[in-house]
XYZ file of C-alpha atoms in Angstrom:
114
model
C 17.872 -26.950 -13.492
C 16.393 -26.843 -10.000
C 19.487 -27.779 -7.489
C 18.675 -29.557 -4.450
C 18.273 -27.904 -1.120
C 21.697 -28.501 0.341
C 22.876 -26.538 -2.654
C 21.557 -23.678 -0.848
C 23.451 -24.141 2.317
C 26.187 -21.431 1.401
C 23.889 -18.865 0.893
C 21.683 -19.691 3.946
C 24.873 -19.313 5.416
C 25.717 -16.093 4.318
C 22.416 -14.734 5.734
C 23.177 -15.820 8.904
C 26.801 -13.848 8.716
C 24.653 -10.950 7.612
C 22.444 -11.405 10.553
C 24.925 -11.686 13.162
C 27.189 -8.727 11.779
C 24.472 -6.228 11.039
C 21.617 -7.082 13.744
C 20.420 -3.644 13.453
C 19.538 -3.764 10.050
C 15.633 -3.408 9.306
C 14.494 -7.024 8.607
C 13.805 -8.207 5.160
C 11.666 -10.951 3.374
C 14.279 -12.838 2.365
C 14.163 -15.351 -0.747
C 16.687 -17.348 -2.054
C 16.741 -19.385 -5.497
C 17.216 -23.321 -6.290
C 18.330 -22.144 -9.840
C 20.985 -19.747 -8.874
C 22.206 -20.951 -5.335
C 24.492 -17.659 -5.281
C 21.264 -15.106 -5.445
C 19.646 -13.553 -2.378
C 16.777 -11.270 -2.881
C 15.650 -8.673 0.133
C 12.198 -7.329 0.200
C 12.075 -4.406 2.322
C 9.790 -1.907 3.705
C 10.881 1.609 2.779
C 13.467 3.477 0.826
C 15.574 4.140 4.157
C 15.480 0.320 4.754
C 17.094 -0.071 1.407
C 19.521 2.770 2.005
C 20.671 1.146 5.194
C 21.235 -2.217 3.572
C 23.244 -0.223 0.911
C 25.326 1.380 3.300
C 25.746 -1.896 5.498
C 26.987 -3.810 2.421
C 29.273 -0.968 1.204
C 27.152 -0.737 -2.145
C 27.769 2.536 -4.359
C 24.977 5.270 -4.260
C 25.319 4.969 -8.431
C 24.409 1.138 -7.998
C 20.901 2.533 -6.702
C 17.821 2.524 -9.346
C 14.330 4.277 -8.915
C 12.200 2.968 -11.416
C 7.950 3.699 -11.741
C 5.907 0.572 -10.753
C 2.378 0.395 -10.695
C -0.193 3.102 -10.142
C 1.536 5.844 -8.004
C 4.153 3.363 -6.699
C 7.914 3.444 -7.172
C 10.457 0.904 -7.011
C 14.013 1.244 -5.494
C 16.507 -1.219 -5.851
C 19.957 -2.188 -5.805
C 21.995 -5.311 -7.188
C 25.434 -5.902 -5.816
C 28.096 -8.803 -5.612
C 28.407 -9.184 -1.951
C 31.227 -12.157 -1.036
C 30.549 -13.947 -3.866
C 26.637 -13.761 -3.736
C 24.218 -11.675 -5.729
C 22.593 -9.518 -3.504
C 19.377 -7.751 -4.814
C 17.449 -5.328 -2.017
C 14.174 -3.633 -3.036
C 11.217 -1.813 -1.773
C 8.069 -0.887 -3.257
C 6.803 2.581 -1.910
C 4.075 5.384 -2.848
C 5.524 8.714 -4.455
C 4.101 10.359 -1.650
C 6.623 8.895 0.738
C 9.395 9.975 -1.407
C 8.009 13.455 -1.130
C 8.106 13.367 2.540
C 11.244 11.670 2.643
C 12.737 14.884 0.452
C 10.960 17.423 2.911
C 12.590 15.661 5.974
C 16.200 15.824 4.113
C 15.692 19.412 3.127
C 14.409 20.622 6.784
C 17.490 18.877 8.030
C 19.793 20.640 5.498
C 17.967 24.026 6.422
C 18.539 23.383 10.306
C 22.613 22.880 9.441
C 22.739 25.868 7.703
C 21.262 27.976 10.190
């Protein structure tokens, strides 16, 4: 059953708390749902943005999933209970972006070992 707009007040207040507590996080496209007023979706622009949100929300690394999507795209996402809200953060990206990110991390590790 679709709930009235006012039923979304708590999840919207949660979004405001996130914005004021973590203003440095990458800006997401935000979706709330009138069927489940405790659900929040954050559509992000890159894997690093998903990682920033994961770390800020204290979500374990094990909660993060990588899945093939369409064509040459991959999906990275996590879903976690945060302050009583079901938060899903995700991003679609090209596999070439992942390869570039892996190269960057490998180079940083080599520098640290040198």
